[in-house]
Structure formats: C-alpha cells, structure tokens
PDB file of C-alpha atoms in Angstrom:
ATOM      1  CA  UNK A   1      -8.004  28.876 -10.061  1.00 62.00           C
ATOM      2  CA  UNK A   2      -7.424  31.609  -6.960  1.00 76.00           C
ATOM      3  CA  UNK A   3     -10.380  30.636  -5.348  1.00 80.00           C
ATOM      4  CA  UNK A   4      -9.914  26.708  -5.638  1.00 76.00           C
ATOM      5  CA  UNK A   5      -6.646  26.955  -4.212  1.00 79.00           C
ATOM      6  CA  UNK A   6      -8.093  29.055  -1.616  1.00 78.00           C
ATOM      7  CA  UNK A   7     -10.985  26.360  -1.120  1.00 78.00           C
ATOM      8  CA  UNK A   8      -8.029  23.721  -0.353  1.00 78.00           C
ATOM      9  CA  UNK A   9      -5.459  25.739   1.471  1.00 80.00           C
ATOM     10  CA  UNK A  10      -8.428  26.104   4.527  1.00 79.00           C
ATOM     11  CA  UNK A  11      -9.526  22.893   3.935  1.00 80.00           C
ATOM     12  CA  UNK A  12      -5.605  21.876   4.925  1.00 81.00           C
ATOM     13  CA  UNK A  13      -5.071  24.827   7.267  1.00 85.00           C
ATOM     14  CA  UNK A  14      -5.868  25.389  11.155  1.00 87.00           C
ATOM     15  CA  UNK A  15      -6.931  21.969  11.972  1.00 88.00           C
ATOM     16  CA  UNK A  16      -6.464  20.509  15.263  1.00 90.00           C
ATOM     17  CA  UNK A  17      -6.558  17.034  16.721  1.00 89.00           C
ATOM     18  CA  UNK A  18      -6.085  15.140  20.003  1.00 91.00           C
ATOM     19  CA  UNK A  19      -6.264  11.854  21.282  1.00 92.00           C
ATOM     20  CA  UNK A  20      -9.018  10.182  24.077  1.00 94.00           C
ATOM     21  CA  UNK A  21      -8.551   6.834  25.423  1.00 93.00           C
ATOM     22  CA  UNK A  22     -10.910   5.222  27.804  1.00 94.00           C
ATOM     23  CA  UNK A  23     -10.934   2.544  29.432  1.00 93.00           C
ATOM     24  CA  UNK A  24     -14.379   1.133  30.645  1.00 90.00           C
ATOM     25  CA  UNK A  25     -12.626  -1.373  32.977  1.00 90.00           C
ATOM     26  CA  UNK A  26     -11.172   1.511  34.995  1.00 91.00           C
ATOM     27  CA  UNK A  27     -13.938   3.671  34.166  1.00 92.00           C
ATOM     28  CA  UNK A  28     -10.989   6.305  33.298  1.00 92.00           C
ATOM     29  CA  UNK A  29     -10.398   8.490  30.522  1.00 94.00           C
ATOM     30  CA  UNK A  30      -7.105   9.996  29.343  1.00 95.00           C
ATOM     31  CA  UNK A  31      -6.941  13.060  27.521  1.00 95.00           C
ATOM     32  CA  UNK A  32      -4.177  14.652  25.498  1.00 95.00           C
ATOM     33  CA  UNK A  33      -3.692  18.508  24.403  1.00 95.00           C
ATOM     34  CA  UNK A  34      -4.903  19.452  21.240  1.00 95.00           C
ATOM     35  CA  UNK A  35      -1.831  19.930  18.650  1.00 93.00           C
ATOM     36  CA  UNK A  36      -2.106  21.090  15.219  1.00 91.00           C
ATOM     37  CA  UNK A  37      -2.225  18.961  12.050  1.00 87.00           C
ATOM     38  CA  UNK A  38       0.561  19.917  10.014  1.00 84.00           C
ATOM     39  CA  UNK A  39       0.353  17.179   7.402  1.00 80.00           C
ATOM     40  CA  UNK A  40      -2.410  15.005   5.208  1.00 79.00           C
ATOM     41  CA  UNK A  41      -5.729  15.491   4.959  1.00 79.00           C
ATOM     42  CA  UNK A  42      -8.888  14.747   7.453  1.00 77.00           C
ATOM     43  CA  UNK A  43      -9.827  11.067   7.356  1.00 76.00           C
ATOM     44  CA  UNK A  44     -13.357  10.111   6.171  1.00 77.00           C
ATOM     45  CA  UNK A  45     -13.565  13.026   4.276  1.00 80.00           C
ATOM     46  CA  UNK A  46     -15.001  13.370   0.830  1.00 82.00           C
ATOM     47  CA  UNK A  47     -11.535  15.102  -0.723  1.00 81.00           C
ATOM     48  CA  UNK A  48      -9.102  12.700   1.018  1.00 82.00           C
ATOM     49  CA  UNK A  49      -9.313   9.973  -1.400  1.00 82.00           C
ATOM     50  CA  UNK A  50      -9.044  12.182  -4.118  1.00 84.00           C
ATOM     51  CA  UNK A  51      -6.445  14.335  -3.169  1.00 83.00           C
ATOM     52  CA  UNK A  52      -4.183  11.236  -2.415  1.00 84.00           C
ATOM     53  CA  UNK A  53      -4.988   9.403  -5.921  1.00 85.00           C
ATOM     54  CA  UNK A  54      -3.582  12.908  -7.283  1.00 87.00           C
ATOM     55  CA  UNK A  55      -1.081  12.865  -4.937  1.00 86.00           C
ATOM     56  CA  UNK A  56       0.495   9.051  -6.216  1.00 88.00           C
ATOM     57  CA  UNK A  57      -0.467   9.805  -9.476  1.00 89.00           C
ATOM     58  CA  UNK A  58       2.845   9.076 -10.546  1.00 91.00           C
ATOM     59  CA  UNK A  59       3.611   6.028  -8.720  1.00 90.00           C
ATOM     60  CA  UNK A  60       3.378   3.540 -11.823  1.00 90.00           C
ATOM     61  CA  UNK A  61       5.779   5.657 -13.776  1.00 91.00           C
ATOM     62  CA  UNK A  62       8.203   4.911 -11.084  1.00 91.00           C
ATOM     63  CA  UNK A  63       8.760   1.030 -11.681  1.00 89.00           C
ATOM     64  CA  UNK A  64       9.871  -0.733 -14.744  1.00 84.00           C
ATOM     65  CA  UNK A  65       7.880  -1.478 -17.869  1.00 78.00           C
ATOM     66  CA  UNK A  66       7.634  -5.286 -16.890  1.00 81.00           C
ATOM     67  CA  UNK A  67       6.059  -4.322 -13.280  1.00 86.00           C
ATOM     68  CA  UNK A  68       2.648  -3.517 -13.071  1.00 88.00           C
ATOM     69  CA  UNK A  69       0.997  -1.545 -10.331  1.00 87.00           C
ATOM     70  CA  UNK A  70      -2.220  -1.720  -9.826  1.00 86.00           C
ATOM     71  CA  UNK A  71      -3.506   1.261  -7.427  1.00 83.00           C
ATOM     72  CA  UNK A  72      -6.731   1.310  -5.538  1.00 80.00           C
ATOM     73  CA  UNK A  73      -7.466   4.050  -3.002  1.00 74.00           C
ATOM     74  CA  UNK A  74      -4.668   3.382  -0.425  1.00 75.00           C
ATOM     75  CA  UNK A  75      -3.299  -0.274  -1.482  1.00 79.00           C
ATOM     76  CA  UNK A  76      -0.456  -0.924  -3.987  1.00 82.00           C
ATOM     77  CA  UNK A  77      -0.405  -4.049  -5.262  1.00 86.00           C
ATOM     78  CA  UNK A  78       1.883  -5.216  -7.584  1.00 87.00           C
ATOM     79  CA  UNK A  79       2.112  -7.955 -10.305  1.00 87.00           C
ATOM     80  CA  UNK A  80       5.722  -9.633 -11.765  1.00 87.00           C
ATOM     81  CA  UNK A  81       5.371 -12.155 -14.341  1.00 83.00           C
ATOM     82  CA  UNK A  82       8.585 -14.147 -15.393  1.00 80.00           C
ATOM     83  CA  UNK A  83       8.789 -17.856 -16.399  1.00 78.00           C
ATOM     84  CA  UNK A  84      12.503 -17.481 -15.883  1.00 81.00           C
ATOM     85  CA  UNK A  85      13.668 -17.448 -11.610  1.00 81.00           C
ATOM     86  CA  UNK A  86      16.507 -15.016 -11.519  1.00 85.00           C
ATOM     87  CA  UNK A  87      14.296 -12.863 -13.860  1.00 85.00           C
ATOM     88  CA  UNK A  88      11.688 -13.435 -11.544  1.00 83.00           C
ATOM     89  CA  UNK A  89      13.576 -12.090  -8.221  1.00 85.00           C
ATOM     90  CA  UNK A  90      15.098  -9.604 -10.173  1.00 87.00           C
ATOM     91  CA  UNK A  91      12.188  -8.061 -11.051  1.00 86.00           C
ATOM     92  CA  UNK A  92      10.632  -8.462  -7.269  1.00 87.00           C
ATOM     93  CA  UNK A  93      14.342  -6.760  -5.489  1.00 87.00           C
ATOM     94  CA  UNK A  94      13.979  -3.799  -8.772  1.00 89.00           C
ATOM     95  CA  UNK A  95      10.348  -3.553  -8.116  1.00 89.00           C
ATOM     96  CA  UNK A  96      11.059  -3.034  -4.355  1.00 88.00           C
ATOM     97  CA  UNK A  97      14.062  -0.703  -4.642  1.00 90.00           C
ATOM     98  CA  UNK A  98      12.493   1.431  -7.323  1.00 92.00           C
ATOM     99  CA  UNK A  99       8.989   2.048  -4.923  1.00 90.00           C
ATOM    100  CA  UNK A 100      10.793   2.643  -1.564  1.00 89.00           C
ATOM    101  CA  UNK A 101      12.942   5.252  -3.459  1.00 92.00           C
ATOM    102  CA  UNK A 102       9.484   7.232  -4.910  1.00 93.00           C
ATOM    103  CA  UNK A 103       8.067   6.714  -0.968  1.00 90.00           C
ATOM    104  CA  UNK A 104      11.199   8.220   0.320  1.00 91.00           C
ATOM    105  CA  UNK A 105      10.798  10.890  -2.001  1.00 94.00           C
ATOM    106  CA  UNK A 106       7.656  11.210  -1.678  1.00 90.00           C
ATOM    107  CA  UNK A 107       7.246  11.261   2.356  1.00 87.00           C
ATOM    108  CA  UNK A 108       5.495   8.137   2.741  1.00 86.00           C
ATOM    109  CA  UNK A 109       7.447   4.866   4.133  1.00 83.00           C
ATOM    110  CA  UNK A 110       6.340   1.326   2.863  1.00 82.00           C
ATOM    111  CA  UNK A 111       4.578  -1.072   5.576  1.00 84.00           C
ATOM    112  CA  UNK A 112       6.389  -4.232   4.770  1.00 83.00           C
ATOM    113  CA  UNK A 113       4.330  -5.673   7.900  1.00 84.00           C
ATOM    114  CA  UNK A 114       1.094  -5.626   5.496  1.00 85.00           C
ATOM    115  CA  UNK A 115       3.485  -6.783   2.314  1.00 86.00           C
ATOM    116  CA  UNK A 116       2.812  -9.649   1.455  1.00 86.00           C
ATOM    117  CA  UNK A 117       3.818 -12.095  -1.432  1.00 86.00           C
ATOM    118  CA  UNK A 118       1.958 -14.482  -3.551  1.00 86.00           C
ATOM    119  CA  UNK A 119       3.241 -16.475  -5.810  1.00 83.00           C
ATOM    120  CA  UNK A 120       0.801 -18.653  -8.019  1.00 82.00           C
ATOM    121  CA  UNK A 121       1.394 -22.183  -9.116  1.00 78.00           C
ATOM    122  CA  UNK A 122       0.253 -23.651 -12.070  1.00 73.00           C
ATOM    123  CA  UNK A 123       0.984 -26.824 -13.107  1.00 72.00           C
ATOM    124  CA  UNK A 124       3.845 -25.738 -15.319  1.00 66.00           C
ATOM    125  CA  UNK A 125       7.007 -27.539 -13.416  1.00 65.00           C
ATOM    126  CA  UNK A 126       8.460 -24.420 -13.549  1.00 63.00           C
ATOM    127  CA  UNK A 127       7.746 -23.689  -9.856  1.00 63.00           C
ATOM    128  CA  UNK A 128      10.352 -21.940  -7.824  1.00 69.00           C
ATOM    129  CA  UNK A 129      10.858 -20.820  -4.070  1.00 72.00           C
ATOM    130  CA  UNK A 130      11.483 -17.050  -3.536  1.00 76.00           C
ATOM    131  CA  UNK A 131      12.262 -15.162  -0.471  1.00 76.00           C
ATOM    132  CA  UNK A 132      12.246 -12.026  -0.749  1.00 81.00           C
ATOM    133  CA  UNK A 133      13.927  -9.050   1.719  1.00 79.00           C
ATOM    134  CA  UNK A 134      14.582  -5.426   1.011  1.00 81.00           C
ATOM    135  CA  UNK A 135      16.879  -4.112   3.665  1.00 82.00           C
ATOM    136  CA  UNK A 136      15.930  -5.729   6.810  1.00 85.00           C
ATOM    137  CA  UNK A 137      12.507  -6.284   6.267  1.00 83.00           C
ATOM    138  CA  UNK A 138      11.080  -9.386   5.825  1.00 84.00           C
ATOM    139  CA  UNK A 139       8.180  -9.924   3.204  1.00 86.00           C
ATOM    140  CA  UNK A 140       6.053 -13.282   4.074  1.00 85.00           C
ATOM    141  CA  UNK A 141       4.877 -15.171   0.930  1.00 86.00           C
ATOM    142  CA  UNK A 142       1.377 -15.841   1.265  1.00 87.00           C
ATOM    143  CA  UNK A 143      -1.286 -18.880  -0.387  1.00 86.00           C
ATOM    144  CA  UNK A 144      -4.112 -16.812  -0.217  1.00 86.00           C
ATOM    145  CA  UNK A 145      -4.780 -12.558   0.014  1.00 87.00           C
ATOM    146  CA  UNK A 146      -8.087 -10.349   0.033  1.00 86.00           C
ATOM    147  CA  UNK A 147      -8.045  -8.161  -2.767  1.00 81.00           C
ATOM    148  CA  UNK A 148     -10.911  -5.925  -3.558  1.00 79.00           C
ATOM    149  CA  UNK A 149     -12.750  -8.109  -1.337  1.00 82.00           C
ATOM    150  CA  UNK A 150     -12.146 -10.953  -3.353  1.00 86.00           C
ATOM    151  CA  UNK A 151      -9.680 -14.290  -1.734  1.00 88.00           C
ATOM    152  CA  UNK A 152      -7.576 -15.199  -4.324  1.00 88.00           C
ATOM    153  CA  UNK A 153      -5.380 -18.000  -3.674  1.00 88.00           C
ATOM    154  CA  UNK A 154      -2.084 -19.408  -5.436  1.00 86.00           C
ATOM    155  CA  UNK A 155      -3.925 -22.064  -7.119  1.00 85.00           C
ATOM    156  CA  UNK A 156      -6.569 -19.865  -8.839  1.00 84.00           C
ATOM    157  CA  UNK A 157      -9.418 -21.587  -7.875  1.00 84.00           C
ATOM    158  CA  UNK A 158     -12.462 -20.964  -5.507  1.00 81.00           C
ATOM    159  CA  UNK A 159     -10.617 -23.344  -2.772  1.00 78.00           C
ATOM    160  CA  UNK A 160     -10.760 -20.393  -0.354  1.00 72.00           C
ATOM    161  CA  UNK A 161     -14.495 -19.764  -0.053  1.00 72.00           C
TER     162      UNK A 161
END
C-alpha cells in the first residue's frame, strides 16, 4: 500500500502549469508565469477519470431514495418520477438542495449554466409546468438533451434525428 500511495502522491505533486494565448490576427503571443497546481489531477490522463469516479463515489448516497443519479465520467444527471406536481417539484428543490450541499462539501460548485431540465410528456393529461430555481440560479427546461451521445427528446420518440 506504501508504494501505491507513493505512486499517486508524485503523480499529484510538483506539477506546474501556465497559460499561452495567441492570436494569429496580431501575430502575438501572450505568456503567463508558470504557477504550481495545487489541486485535481492532469487532464487527459489515464488516472483522472478514475480517480474522480472514486472521488464522487458517494454522490448517489447523498439524495433521497426516490432520486436517481445516474453518473457518467464527469456528468450528473438526474431522474424524478412523480405523477403527483407538488411531489414532483418537491422532489426537483430536495434533489437540488441535497447535491449543492455534498458539492459544497465536497469542493466542487454545480454549473447551473449546463443544468438543464427535461420534462417528458406523455399523453397522460397529467402534464404540468415547472420552473425550477435554487438560489438565484435559473435552470432552463429543455425539449430535447444529448445524453451519452444519444438526443432524447420530451416526447420519446426519434423526432430529433
């Protein structure tokens, strides 16, 4: 175990990073100084994915037993099923609290500009309107989303390709 945690620790250690911008317009390039990384891991590496999936491991343990999470590398997606409205947004504004809490405690922030909302319809004419906020963010409802590179669309049907 010594010698894995060894393996890590200079895997995460002494790394360095800057940023280069050019501009091919101006035919200029700005440079900044080299600072050291104090936190994560190095992107397109073969242990980053890994070592986050252990490092949310616990995220679906953190909402209630009628939310569902469904975790795939770095997306959280989750799914609320209620035939009953104030159920419904209950569930969404419990969902909401309960996952910025574990990101808070966790380090990590939500980014409600990617969240998105999609509600399906089915021809039940138990269709409601939801709009949903947590503190003063905004999430959009959507008709359609790209989810492991599939479109699904409120409807359930192929409509979208």
């Amino acid at each position: 175990m010594g010698k894995a945690k060894l393996l890590i620790e200079s895997y995460l250690s002494n790394r360095y990073q800057r940023v280069q911008l050019t501009n091919s317009m101006l035919n200029c390039t700005a440079v900044s100084g080299w600072n050291e990384v104090k936190h994560g891991v190095p992107q397109g590496s073969v242990l980053g994915p890994l070592l986050f999936l252990l490092y949310i491991n616990d995220l679906p343990k953190a909402v209630s037993n009628n939310v569902f999470p469904i975790l795939f590398a770095d997306d959280t997606s989750v799914l609320i099923t209620s035939h009953n409205v104030s159920e419904f947004q209950n569930g969404i504004t419990t969902s909401l609290h309960q996952l910025s809490e574990w990101f808070q405690a966790n380090s990590l922030s939500l980014n409600f500009s990617k969240a998105l909302i999609l509600q399906f319809i089915t021809k039940s004419p138990n269709y409601f309107d939801i709009n949903t906020t947590h503190g003063n963010n905004h999430i959009s409802k959507a008709n359609h989303i790209e989810f492991l590179w599939l479109y699904i669309n409120d409807t359930l049907t192929w409509n979208t390709y």
